[in-house]
Structure formats: structure tokens, C-alpha cells
PDB file of C-alpha atoms in Angstrom:
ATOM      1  CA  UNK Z  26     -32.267  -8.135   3.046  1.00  0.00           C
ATOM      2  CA  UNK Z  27     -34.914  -9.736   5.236  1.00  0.00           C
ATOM      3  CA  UNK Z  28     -36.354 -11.423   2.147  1.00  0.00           C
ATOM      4  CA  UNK Z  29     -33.761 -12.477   0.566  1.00  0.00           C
ATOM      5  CA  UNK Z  30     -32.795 -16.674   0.784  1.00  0.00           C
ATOM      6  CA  UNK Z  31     -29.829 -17.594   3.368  1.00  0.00           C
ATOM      7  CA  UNK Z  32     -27.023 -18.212   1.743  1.00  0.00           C
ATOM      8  CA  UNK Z  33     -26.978 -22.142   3.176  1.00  0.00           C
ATOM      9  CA  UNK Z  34     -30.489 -22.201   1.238  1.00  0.00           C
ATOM     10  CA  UNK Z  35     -28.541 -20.534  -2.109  1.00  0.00           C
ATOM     11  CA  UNK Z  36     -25.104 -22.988  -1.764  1.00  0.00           C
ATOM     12  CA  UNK Z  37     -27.856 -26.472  -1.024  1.00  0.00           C
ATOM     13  CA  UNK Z  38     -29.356 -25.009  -4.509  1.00  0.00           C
ATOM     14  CA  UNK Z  39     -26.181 -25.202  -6.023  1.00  0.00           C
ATOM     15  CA  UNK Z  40     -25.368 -28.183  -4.313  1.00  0.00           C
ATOM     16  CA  UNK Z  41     -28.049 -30.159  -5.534  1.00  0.00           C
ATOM     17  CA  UNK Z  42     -29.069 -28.785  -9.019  1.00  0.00           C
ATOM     18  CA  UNK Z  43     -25.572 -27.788 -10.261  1.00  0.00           C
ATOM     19  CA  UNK Z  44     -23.197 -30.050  -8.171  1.00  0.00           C
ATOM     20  CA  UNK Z  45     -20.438 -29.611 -11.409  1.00  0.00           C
ATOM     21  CA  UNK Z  46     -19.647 -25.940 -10.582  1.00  0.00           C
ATOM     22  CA  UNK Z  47     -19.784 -26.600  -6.800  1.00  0.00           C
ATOM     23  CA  UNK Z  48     -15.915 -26.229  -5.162  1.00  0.00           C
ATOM     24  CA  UNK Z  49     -14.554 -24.768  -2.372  1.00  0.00           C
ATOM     25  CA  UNK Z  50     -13.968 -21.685  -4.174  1.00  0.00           C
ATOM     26  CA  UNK Z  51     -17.223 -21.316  -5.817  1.00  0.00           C
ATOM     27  CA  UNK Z  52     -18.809 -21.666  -2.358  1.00  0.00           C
ATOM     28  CA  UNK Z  53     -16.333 -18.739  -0.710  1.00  0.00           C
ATOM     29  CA  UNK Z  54     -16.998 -16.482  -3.421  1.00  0.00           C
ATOM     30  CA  UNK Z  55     -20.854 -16.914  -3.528  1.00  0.00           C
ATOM     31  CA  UNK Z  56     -20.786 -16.014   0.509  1.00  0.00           C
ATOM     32  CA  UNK Z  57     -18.500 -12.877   0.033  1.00  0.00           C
ATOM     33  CA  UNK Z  58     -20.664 -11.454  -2.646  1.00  0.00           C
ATOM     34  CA  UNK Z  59     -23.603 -12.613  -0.612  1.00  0.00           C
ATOM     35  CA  UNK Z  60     -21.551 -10.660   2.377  1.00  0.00           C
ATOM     36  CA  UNK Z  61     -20.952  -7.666   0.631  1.00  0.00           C
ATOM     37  CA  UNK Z  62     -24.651  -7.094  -0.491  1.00  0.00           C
ATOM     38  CA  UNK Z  63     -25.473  -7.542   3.068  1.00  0.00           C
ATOM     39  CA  UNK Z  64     -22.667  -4.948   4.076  1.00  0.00           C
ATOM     40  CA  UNK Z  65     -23.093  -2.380   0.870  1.00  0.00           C
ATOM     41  CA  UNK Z  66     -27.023  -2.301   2.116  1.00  0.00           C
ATOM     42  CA  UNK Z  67     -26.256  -2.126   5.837  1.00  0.00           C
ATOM     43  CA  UNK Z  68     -23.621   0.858   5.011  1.00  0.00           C
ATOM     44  CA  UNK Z  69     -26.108   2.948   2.609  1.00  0.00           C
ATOM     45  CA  UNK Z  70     -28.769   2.491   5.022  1.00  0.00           C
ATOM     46  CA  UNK Z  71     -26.494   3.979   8.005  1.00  0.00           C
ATOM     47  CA  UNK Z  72     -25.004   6.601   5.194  1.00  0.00           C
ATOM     48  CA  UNK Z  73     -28.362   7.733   3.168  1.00  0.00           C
ATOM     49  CA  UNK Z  74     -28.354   9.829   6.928  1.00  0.00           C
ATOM     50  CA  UNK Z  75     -24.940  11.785   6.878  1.00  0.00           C
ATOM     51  CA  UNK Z  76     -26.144  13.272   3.484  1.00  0.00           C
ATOM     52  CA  UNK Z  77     -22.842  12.431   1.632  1.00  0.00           C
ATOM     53  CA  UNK Z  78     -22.308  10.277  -1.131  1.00  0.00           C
ATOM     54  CA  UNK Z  79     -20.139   7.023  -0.619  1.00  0.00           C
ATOM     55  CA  UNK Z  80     -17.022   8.711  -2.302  1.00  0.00           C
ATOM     56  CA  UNK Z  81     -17.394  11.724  -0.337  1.00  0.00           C
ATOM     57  CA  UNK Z  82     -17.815   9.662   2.690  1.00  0.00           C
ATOM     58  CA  UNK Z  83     -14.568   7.376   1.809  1.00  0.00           C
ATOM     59  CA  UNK Z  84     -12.631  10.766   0.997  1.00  0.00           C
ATOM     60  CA  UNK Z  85     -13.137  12.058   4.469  1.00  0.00           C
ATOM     61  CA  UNK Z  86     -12.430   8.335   6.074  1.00  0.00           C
ATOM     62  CA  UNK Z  87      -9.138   8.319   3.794  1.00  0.00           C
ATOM     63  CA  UNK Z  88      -8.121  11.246   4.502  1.00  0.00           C
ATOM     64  CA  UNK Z  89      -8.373  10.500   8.247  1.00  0.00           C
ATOM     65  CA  UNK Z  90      -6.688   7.249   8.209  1.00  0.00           C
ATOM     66  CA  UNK Z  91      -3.383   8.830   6.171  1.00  0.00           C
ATOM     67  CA  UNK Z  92      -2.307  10.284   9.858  1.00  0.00           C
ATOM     68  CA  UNK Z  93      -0.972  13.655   9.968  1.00  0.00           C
ATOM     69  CA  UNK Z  94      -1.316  15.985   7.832  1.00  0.00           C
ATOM     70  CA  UNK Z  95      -4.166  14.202   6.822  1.00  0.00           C
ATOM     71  CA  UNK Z  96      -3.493  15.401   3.495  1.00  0.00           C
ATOM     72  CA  UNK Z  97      -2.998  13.569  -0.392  1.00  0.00           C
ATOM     73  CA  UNK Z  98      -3.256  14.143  -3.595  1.00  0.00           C
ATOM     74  CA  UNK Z  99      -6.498  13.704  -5.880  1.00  0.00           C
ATOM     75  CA  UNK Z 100      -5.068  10.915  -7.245  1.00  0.00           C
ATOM     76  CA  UNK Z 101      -3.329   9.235  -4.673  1.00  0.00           C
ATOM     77  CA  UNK Z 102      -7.294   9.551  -3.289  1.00  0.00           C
ATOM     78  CA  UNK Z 103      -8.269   8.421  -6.587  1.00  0.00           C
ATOM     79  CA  UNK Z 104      -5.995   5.289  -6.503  1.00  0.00           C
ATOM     80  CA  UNK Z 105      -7.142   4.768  -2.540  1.00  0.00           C
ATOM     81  CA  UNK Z 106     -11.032   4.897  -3.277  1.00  0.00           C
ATOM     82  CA  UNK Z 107     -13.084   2.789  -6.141  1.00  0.00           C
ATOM     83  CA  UNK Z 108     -14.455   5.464  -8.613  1.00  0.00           C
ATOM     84  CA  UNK Z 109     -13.999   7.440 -11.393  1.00  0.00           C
ATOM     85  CA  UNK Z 110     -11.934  10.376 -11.542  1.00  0.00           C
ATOM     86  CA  UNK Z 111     -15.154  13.133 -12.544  1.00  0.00           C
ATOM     87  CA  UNK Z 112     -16.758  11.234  -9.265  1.00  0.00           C
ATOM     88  CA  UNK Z 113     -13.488  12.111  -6.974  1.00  0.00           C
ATOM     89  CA  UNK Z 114     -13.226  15.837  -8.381  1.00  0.00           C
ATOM     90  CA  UNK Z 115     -17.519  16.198  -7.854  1.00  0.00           C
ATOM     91  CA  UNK Z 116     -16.497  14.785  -4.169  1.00  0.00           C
ATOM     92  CA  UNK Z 117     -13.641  16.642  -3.352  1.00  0.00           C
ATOM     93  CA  UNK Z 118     -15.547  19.728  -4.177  1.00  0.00           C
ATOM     94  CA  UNK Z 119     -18.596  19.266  -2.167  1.00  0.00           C
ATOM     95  CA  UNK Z 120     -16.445  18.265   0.949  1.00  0.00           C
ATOM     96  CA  UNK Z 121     -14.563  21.710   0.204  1.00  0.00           C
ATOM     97  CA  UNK Z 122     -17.631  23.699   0.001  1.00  0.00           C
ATOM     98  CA  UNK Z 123     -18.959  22.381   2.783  1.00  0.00           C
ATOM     99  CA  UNK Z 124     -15.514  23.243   4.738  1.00  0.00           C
ATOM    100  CA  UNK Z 125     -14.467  19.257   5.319  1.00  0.00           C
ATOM    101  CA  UNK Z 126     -11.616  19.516   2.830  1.00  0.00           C
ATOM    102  CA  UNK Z 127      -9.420  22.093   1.693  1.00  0.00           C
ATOM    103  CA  UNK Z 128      -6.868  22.399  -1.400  1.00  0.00           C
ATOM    104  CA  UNK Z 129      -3.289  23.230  -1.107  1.00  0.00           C
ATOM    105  CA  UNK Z 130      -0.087  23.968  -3.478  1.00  0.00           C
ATOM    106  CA  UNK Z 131       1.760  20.485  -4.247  1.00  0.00           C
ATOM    107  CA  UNK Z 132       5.484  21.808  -2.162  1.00  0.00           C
ATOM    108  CA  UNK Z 133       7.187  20.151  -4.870  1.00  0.00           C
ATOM    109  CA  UNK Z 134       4.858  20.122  -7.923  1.00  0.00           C
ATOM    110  CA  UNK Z 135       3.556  23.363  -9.087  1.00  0.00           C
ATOM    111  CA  UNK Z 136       1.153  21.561 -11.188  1.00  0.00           C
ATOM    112  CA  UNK Z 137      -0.757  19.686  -9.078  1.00  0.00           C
ATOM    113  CA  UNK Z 138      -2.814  20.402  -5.447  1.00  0.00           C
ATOM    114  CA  UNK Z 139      -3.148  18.456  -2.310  1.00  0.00           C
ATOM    115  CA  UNK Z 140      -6.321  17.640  -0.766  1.00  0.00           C
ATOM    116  CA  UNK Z 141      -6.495  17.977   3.157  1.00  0.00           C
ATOM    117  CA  UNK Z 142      -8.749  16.926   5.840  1.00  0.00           C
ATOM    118  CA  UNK Z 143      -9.949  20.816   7.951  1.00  0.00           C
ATOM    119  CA  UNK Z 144     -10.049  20.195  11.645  1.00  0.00           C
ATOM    120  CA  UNK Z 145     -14.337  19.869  10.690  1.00  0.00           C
ATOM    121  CA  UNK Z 146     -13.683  17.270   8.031  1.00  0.00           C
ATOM    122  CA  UNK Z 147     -11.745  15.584  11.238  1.00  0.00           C
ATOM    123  CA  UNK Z 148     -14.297  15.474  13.583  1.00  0.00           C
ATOM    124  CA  UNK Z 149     -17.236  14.389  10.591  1.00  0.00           C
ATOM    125  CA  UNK Z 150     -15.186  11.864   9.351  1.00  0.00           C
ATOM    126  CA  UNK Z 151     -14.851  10.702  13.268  1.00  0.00           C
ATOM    127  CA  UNK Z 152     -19.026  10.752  13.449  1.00  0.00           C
ATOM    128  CA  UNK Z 153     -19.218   9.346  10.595  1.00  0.00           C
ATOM    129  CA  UNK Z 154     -17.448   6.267  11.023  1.00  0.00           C
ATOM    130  CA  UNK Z 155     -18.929   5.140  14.658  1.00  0.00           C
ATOM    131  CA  UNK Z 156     -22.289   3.967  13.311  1.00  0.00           C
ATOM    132  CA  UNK Z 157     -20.538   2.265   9.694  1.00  0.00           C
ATOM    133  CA  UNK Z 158     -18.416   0.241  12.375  1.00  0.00           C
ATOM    134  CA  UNK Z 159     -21.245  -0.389  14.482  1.00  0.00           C
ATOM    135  CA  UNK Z 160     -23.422  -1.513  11.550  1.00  0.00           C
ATOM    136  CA  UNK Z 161     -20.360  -3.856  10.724  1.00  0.00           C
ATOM    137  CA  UNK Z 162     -20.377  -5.089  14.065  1.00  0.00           C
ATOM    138  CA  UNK Z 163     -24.121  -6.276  13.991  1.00  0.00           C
ATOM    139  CA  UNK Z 164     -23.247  -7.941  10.917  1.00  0.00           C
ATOM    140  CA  UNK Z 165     -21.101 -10.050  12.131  1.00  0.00           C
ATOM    141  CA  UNK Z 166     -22.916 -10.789  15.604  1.00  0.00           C
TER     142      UNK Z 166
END
């Protein structure tokens, strides 16, 4: 994002050439999408090295942060985490075939399976997070 314009050099552009739209608001919003670039990038960058896709990553960092069990349904996952539902069900079944995740009976509906973190998926979705919350750190420093 080196070569991108701060964002003080973006808001003094707005300032200046479009002082109408310029508020408050418009100012906090332009930073936070400004701030999430600069976080999506930082994130894919530390990511594109785990070998998992960003769902698959969020499913196993979901799963971890639901405490014990560790353990929802697809669609409790699929509320938790931003994608489509064919992109959770392509997720859930690489992290199962790659022995992160495994699926279980529903104990009250026969219809529908849980999705729970193995004691693997545990200690990836521990590795995985140090150098995301690093990344966030230097960010912010």
C-alpha cells in the first residue's frame, strides 16, 4: 500500500475540491475504508502463507473463539462469517479433509450436522492467528 496517497493527502483533496460533501462522517468513513484496505492487504499477505482461504481461515478462528466444544452449526458459522453459503460448505469441507474440522449428528435435530473444531484444527487455528494479530499490531504502531 506503499504507493498509495495518505489518507490526510485523500481528506485535504476532499477538503479543498469538494468541501460540500466534507462532514465529520464523511471523513470517518473515508479513513475506515481507507483502514480496512490497509488491514484486508496486511491479512492476505500474512494468510496467502497458511494456504487456506479467508473463510476457511475465519471457520477455524470461529470455531475457536465459541469455547468448548468448539462446535456450531453450518449456519450459525454461516451467520458468524461474511460469505455465501456454497463458500461455507467448499470451506467446511476442505478443513474436514484436511482433519481441522469434523461433522457431527445435531443431538436434537436429526436433520441437520454440527461442525467441530479436532484437537489439530485447535492448535492451526492457534498458529494461525499469532501473525494476523501481529500484523494488526504493526498497523496500528
Amino acid at each position: 500500500m506503499e504507493d498509495r496517497y495518505h489518507l490526510s493527502t485523500v481528506l485535504q483533496r476532499f477538503r479543498e475540491n469538494w468541501p460540500e460533501i466534507v462532514s465529520p462522517q464523511t471523513e470517518a468513513v473515508i479513513g475506515l475504508m481507507r483502514l480496512n484496505d490497509i488491514l484486508t492487504e496486511t491479512f492476505n499477505a500474512i494468510n496467502a502463507k497458511s494456504g487456506f482461504s479467508e473463510i476457511a481461515f475465519e471457520v477455524l478462528v470461529t470455531l475457536r473463539s465459541c469455547g468448548q466444544p468448539f462446535q456450531m452449526s453450518p449456519t450459525e458459522l454461516y451467520s458468524s462469517i461474511l460469505c455465501t453459503s456454497g463458500g461455507m460448505t467448499k470451506a467446511i469441507k476442505h478443513l474436514e479433509e484436511a482433519g481441522l474440522v469434523t461433522r457431527l449428528p445435531h443431538e436434537t435435530d436429526g436433520r441437520s450436522m454440527l461442525v467441530q473444531l479436532t484437537e489439530a484444527g485447535f492448535k492451526k487455528a492457534e498458529e494461525l492467528i499469532i501473525p494476523v494479530v501481529q500484523g494488526d499490531k504493526n498497523v496500528f504502531a
